[in-house]
PDB file of C-alpha atoms in Angstrom:
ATOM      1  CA  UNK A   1      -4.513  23.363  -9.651  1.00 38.00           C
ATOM      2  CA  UNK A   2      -0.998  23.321 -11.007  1.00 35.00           C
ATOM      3  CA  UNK A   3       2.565  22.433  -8.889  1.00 35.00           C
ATOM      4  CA  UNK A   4       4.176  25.751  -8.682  1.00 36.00           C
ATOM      5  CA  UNK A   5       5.573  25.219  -5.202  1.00 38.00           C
ATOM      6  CA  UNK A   6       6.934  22.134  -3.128  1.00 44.00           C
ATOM      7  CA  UNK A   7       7.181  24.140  -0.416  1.00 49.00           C
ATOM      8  CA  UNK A   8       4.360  24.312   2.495  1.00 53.00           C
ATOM      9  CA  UNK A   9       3.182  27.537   3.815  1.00 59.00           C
ATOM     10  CA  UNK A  10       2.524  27.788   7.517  1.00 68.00           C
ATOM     11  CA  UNK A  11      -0.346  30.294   8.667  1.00 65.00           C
ATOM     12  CA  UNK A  12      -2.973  31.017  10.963  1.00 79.00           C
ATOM     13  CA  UNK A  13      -5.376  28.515   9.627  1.00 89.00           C
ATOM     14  CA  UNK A  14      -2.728  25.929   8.223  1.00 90.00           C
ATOM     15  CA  UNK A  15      -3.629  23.363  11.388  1.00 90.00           C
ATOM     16  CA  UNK A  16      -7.108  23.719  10.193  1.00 92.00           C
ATOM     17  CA  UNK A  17      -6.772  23.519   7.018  1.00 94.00           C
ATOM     18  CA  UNK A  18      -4.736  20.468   7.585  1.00 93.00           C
ATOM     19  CA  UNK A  19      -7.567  18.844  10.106  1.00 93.00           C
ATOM     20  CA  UNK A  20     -10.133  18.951   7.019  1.00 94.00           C
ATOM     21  CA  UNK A  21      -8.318  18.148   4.685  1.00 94.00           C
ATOM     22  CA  UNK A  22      -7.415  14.632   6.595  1.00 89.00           C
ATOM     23  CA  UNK A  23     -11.547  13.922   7.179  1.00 90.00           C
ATOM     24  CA  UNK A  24     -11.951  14.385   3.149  1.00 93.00           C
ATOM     25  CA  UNK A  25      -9.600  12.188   2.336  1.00 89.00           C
ATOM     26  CA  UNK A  26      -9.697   9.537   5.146  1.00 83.00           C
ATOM     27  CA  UNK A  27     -13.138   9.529   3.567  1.00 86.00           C
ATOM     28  CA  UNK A  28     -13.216   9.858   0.027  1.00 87.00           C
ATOM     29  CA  UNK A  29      -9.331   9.219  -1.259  1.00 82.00           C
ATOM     30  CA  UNK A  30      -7.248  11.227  -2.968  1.00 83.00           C
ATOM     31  CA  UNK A  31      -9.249  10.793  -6.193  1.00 84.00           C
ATOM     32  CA  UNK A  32     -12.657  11.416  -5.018  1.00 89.00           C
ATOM     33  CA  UNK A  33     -11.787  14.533  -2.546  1.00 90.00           C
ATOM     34  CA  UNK A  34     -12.445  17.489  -3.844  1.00 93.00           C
ATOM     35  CA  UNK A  35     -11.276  21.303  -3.231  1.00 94.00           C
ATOM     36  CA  UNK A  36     -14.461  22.406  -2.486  1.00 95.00           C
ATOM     37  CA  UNK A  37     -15.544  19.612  -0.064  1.00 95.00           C
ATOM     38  CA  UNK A  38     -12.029  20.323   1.744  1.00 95.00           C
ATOM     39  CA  UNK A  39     -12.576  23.806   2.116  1.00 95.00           C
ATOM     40  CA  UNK A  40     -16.608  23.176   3.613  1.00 95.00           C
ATOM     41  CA  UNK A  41     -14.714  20.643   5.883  1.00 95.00           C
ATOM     42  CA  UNK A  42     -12.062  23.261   7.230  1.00 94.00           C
ATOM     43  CA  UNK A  43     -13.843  26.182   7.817  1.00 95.00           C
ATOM     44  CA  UNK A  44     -11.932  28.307   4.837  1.00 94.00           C
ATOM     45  CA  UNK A  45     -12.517  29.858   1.898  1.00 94.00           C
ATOM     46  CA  UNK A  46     -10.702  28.383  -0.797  1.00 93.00           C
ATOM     47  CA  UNK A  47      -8.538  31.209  -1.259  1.00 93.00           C
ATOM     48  CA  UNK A  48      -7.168  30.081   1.724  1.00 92.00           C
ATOM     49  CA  UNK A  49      -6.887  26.779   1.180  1.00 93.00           C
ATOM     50  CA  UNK A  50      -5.285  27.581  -2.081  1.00 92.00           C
ATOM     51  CA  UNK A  51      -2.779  30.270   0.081  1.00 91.00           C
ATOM     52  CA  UNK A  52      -1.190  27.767   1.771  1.00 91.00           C
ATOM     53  CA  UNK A  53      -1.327  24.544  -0.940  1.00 91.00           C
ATOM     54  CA  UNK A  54      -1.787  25.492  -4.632  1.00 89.00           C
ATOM     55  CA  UNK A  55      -1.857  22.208  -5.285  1.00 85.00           C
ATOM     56  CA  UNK A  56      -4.195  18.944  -4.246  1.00 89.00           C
ATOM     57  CA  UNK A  57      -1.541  16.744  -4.276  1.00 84.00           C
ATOM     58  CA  UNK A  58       0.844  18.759  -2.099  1.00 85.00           C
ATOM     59  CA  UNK A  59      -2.014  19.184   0.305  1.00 91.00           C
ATOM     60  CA  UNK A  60      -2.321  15.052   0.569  1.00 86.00           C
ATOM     61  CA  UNK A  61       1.119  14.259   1.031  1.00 83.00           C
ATOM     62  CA  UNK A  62       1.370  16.931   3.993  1.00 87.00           C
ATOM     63  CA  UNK A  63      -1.968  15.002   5.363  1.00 89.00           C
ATOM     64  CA  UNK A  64      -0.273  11.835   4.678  1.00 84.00           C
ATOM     65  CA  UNK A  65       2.671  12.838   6.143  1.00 85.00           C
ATOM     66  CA  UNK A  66       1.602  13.576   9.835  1.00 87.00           C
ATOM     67  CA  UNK A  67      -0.563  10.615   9.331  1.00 86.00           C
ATOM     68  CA  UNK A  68       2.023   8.500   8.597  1.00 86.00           C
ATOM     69  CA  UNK A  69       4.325  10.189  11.303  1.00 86.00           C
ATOM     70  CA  UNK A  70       1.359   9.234  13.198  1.00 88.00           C
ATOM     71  CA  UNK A  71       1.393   5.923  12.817  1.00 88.00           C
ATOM     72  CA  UNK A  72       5.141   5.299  12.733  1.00 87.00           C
ATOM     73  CA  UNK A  73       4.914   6.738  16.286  1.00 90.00           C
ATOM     74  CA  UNK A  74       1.939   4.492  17.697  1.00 91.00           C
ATOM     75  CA  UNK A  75       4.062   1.582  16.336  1.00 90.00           C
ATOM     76  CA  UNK A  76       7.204   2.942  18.147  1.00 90.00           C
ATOM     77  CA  UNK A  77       5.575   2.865  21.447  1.00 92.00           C
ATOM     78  CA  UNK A  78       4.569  -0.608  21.208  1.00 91.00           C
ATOM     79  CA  UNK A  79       7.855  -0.928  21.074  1.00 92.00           C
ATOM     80  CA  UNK A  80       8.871   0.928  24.152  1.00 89.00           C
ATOM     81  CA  UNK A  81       6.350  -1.585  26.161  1.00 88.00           C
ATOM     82  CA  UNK A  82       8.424  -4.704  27.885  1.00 88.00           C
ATOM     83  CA  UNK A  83       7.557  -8.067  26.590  1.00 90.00           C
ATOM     84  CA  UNK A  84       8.931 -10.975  24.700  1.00 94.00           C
ATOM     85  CA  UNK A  85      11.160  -9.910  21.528  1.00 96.00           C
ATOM     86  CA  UNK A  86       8.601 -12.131  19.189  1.00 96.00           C
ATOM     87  CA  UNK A  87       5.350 -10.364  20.629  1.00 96.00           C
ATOM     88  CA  UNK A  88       6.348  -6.781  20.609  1.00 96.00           C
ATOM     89  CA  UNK A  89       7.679  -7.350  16.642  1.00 97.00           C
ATOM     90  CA  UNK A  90       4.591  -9.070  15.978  1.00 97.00           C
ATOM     91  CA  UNK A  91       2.299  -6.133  16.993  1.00 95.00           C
ATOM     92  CA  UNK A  92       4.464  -3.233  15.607  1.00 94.00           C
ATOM     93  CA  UNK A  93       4.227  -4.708  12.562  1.00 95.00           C
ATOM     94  CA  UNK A  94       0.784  -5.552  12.578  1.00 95.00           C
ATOM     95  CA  UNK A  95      -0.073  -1.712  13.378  1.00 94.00           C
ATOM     96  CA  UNK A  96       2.290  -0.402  10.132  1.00 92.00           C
ATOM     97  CA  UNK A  97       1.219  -2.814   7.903  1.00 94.00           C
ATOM     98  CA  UNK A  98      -2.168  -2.583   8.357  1.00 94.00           C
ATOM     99  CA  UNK A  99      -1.350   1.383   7.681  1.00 91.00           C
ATOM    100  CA  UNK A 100       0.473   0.615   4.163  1.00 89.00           C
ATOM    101  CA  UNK A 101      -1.933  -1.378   3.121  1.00 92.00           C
ATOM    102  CA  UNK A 102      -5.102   0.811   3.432  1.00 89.00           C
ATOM    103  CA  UNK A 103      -6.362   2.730   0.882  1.00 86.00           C
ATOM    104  CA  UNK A 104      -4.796   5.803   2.174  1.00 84.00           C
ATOM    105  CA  UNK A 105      -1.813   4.479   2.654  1.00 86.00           C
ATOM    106  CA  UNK A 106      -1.634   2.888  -1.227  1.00 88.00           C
ATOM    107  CA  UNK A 107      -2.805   6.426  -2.221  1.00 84.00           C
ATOM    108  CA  UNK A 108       0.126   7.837  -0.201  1.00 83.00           C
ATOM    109  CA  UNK A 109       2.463   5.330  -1.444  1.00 85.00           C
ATOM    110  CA  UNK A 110       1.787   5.628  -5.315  1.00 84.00           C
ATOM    111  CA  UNK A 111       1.666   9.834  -4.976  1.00 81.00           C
ATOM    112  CA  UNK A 112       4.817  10.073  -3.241  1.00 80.00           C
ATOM    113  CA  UNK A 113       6.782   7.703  -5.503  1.00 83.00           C
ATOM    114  CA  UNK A 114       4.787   9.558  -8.714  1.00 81.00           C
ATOM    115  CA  UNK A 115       5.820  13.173  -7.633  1.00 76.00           C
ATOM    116  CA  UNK A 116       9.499  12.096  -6.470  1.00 79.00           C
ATOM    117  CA  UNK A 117      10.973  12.828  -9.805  1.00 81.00           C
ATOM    118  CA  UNK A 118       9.675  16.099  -9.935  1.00 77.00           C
ATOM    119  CA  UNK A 119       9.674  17.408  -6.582  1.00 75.00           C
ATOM    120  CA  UNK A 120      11.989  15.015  -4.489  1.00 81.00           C
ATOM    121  CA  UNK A 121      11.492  16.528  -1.396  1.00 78.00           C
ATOM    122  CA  UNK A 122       8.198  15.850  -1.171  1.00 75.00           C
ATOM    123  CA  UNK A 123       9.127  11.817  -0.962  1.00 78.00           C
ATOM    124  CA  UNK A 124      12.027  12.997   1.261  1.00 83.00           C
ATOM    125  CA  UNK A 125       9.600  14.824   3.961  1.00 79.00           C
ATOM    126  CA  UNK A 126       6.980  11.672   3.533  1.00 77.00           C
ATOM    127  CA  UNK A 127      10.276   8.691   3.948  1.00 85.00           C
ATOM    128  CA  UNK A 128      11.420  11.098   7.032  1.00 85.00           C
ATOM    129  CA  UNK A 129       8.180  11.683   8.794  1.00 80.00           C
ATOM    130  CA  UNK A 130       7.325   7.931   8.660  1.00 82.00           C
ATOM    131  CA  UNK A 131       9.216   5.067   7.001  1.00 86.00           C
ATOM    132  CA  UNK A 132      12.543   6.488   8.523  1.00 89.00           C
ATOM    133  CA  UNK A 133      11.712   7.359  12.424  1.00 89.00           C
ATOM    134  CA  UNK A 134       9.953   3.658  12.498  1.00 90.00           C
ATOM    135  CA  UNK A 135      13.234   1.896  11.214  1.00 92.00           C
ATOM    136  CA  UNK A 136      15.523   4.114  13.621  1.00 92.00           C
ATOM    137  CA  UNK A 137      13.116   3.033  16.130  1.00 93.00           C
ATOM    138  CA  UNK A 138      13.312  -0.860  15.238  1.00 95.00           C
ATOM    139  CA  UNK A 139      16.981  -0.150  15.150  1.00 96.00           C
ATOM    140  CA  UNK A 140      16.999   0.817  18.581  1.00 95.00           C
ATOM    141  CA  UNK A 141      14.756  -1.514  19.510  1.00 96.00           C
ATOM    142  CA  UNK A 142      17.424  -4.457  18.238  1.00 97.00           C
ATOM    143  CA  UNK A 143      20.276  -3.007  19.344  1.00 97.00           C
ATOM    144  CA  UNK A 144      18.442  -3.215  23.398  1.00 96.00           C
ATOM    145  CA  UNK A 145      17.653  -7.362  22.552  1.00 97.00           C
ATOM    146  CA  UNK A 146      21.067  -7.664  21.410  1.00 97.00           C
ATOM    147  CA  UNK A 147      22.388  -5.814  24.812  1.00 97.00           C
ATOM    148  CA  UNK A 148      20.299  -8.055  26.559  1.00 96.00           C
ATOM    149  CA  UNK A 149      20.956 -10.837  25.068  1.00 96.00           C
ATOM    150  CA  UNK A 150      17.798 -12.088  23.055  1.00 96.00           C
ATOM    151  CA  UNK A 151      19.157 -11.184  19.681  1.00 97.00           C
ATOM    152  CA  UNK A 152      22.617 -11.446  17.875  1.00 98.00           C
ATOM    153  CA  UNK A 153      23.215  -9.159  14.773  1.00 98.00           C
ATOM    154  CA  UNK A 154      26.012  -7.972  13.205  1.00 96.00           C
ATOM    155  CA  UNK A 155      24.458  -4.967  11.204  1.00 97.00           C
ATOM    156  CA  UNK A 156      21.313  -3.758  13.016  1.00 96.00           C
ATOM    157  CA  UNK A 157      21.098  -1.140   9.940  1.00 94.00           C
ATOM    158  CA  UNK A 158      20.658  -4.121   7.640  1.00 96.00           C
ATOM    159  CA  UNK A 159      18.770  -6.387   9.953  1.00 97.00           C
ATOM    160  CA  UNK A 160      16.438  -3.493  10.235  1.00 96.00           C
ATOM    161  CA  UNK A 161      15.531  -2.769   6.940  1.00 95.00           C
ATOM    162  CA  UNK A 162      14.924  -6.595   6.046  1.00 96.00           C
ATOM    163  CA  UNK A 163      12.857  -6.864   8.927  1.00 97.00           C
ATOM    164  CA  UNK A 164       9.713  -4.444   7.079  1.00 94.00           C
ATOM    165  CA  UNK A 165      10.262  -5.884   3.960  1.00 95.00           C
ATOM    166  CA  UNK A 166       9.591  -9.316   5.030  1.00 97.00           C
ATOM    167  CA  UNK A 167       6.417  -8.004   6.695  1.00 96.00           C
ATOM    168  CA  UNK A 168       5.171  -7.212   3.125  1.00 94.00           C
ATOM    169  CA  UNK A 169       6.064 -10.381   1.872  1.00 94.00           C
ATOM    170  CA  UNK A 170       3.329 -11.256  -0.764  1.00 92.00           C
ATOM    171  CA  UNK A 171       0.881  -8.567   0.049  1.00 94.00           C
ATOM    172  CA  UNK A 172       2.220  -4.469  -0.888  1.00 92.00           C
ATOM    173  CA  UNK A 173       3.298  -5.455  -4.282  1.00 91.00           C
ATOM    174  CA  UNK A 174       0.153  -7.738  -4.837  1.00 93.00           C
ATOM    175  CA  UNK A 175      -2.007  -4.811  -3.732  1.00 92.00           C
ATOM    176  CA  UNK A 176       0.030  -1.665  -4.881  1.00 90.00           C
ATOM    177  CA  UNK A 177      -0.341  -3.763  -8.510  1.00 89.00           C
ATOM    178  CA  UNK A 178      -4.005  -4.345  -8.476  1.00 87.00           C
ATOM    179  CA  UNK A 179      -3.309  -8.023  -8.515  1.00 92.00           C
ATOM    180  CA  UNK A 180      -5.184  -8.181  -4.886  1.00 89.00           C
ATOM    181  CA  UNK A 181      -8.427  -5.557  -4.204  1.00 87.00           C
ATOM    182  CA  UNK A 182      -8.694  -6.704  -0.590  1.00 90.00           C
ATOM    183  CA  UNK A 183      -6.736  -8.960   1.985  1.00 93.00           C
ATOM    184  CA  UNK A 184      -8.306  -9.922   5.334  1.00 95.00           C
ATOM    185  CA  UNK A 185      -6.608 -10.210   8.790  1.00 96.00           C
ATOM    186  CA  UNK A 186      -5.965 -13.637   8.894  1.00 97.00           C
ATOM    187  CA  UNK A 187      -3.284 -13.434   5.625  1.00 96.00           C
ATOM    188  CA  UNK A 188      -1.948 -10.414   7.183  1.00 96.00           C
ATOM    189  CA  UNK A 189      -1.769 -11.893  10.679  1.00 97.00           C
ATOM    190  CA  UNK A 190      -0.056 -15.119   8.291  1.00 97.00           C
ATOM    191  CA  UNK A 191       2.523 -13.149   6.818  1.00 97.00           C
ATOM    192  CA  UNK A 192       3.891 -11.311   9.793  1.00 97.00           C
ATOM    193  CA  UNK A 193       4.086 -14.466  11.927  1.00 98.00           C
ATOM    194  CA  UNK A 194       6.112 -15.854   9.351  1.00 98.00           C
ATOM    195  CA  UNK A 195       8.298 -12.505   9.070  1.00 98.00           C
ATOM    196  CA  UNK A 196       9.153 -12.867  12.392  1.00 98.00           C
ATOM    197  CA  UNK A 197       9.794 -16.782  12.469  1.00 98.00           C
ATOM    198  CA  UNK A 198      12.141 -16.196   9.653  1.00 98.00           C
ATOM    199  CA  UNK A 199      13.587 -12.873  11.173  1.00 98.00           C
ATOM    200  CA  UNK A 200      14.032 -14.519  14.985  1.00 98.00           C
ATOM    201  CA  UNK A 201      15.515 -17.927  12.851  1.00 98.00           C
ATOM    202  CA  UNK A 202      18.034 -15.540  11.300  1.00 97.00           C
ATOM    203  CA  UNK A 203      18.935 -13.422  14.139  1.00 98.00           C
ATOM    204  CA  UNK A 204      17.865 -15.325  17.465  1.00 96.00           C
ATOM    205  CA  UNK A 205      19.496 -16.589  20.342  1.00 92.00           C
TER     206      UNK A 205
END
């Protein structure tokens, strides 16, 4: 299949397209999902599935994109739940960075930043559906501890952004490089205890 298109065509059958496409490559990646398979999985022809995305990769980053949207918004309801400021931090981040780190979400990560020179929306809509409503959320999220009093920051914009990035600390760029094939709980767990020492050292009351 060749890019002709960006765009995403909405039909009849797009939700289930959509719905199979995600089982095929939850499953088998982006590499090892094929048209066919996706097709047997959603219930269309591949004329349809071809209708609406004439190309693979469009098709994953629109799967990866309500996924990630997905995710961004389990992680924003943990932090709607009361609790103390270290807790709630610690368990949003767990959820997201678990997410970035899975296959699917390396996958996501390296398509998105490969097809941003050509087709720029299409790591616009992914940033926007995911990335971006979880920071705004974290930003809101501050900006209640600082009303409260449990925080004091000066540029929640900023303080947000570091905030994800020290999360990664040691473990995206290790993995997104091929330096690291797996990493268990425990360094994860490691890592975002320390992102939030460092963050609540920084910005604490």
């Amino acid at each position: 299949m060749n890019v002709q298109s960006s765009s995403v065509k909405k039909g009849r059958k797009f939700d289930q397209v959509l719905d199979g496409a995600r089982e095929v490559f939850m499953r088998d990646g982006f590499e090892g999902a094929s048209v066919d398979d996706i097709a047997r999985a959603a219930g269309v022809s591949k004329a349809t599935l071809y209708s609406y995305f004439p190309d693979k990769k469009l098709l994953f980053m629109e799967v990866a994109r309500v996924e990630c949207a997905r995710q961004a918004e389990t992680a924003i309801n943990m932090m709607q739940i009361p609790g103390e400021v270290r807790e709630v931090l610690f368990q949003a981040a767990s959820h997201l960075v678990r997410f970035f780190l899975s296959e699917f979400g390396r996958q996501t990560f390296r398509i998105a930043v490969a097809e941003s020179g050509r087709f720029p929306e299409i790591g616009q809509r992914f940033y926007n559906s995911g990335p971006a409503m979880a920071q705004a959320a974290l930003s809101r999220f501050l900006q209640a501890q600082v009303e409260a009093g449990a925080l004091a920051i000066d540029d929640l914009e900023l303080a947000a952004a570091q905030f994800p990035e020290l999360c990664k600390a040691g473990l995206h760029t290790k993995m997104m490089m091929g330096v690291k094939t797996s990493v268990t709980d425990a360094e994860i767990d490691r890592v975002i205890r320390g992102a939030v020492e460092t963050f609540l050292a920084r910005y604490g009351v």
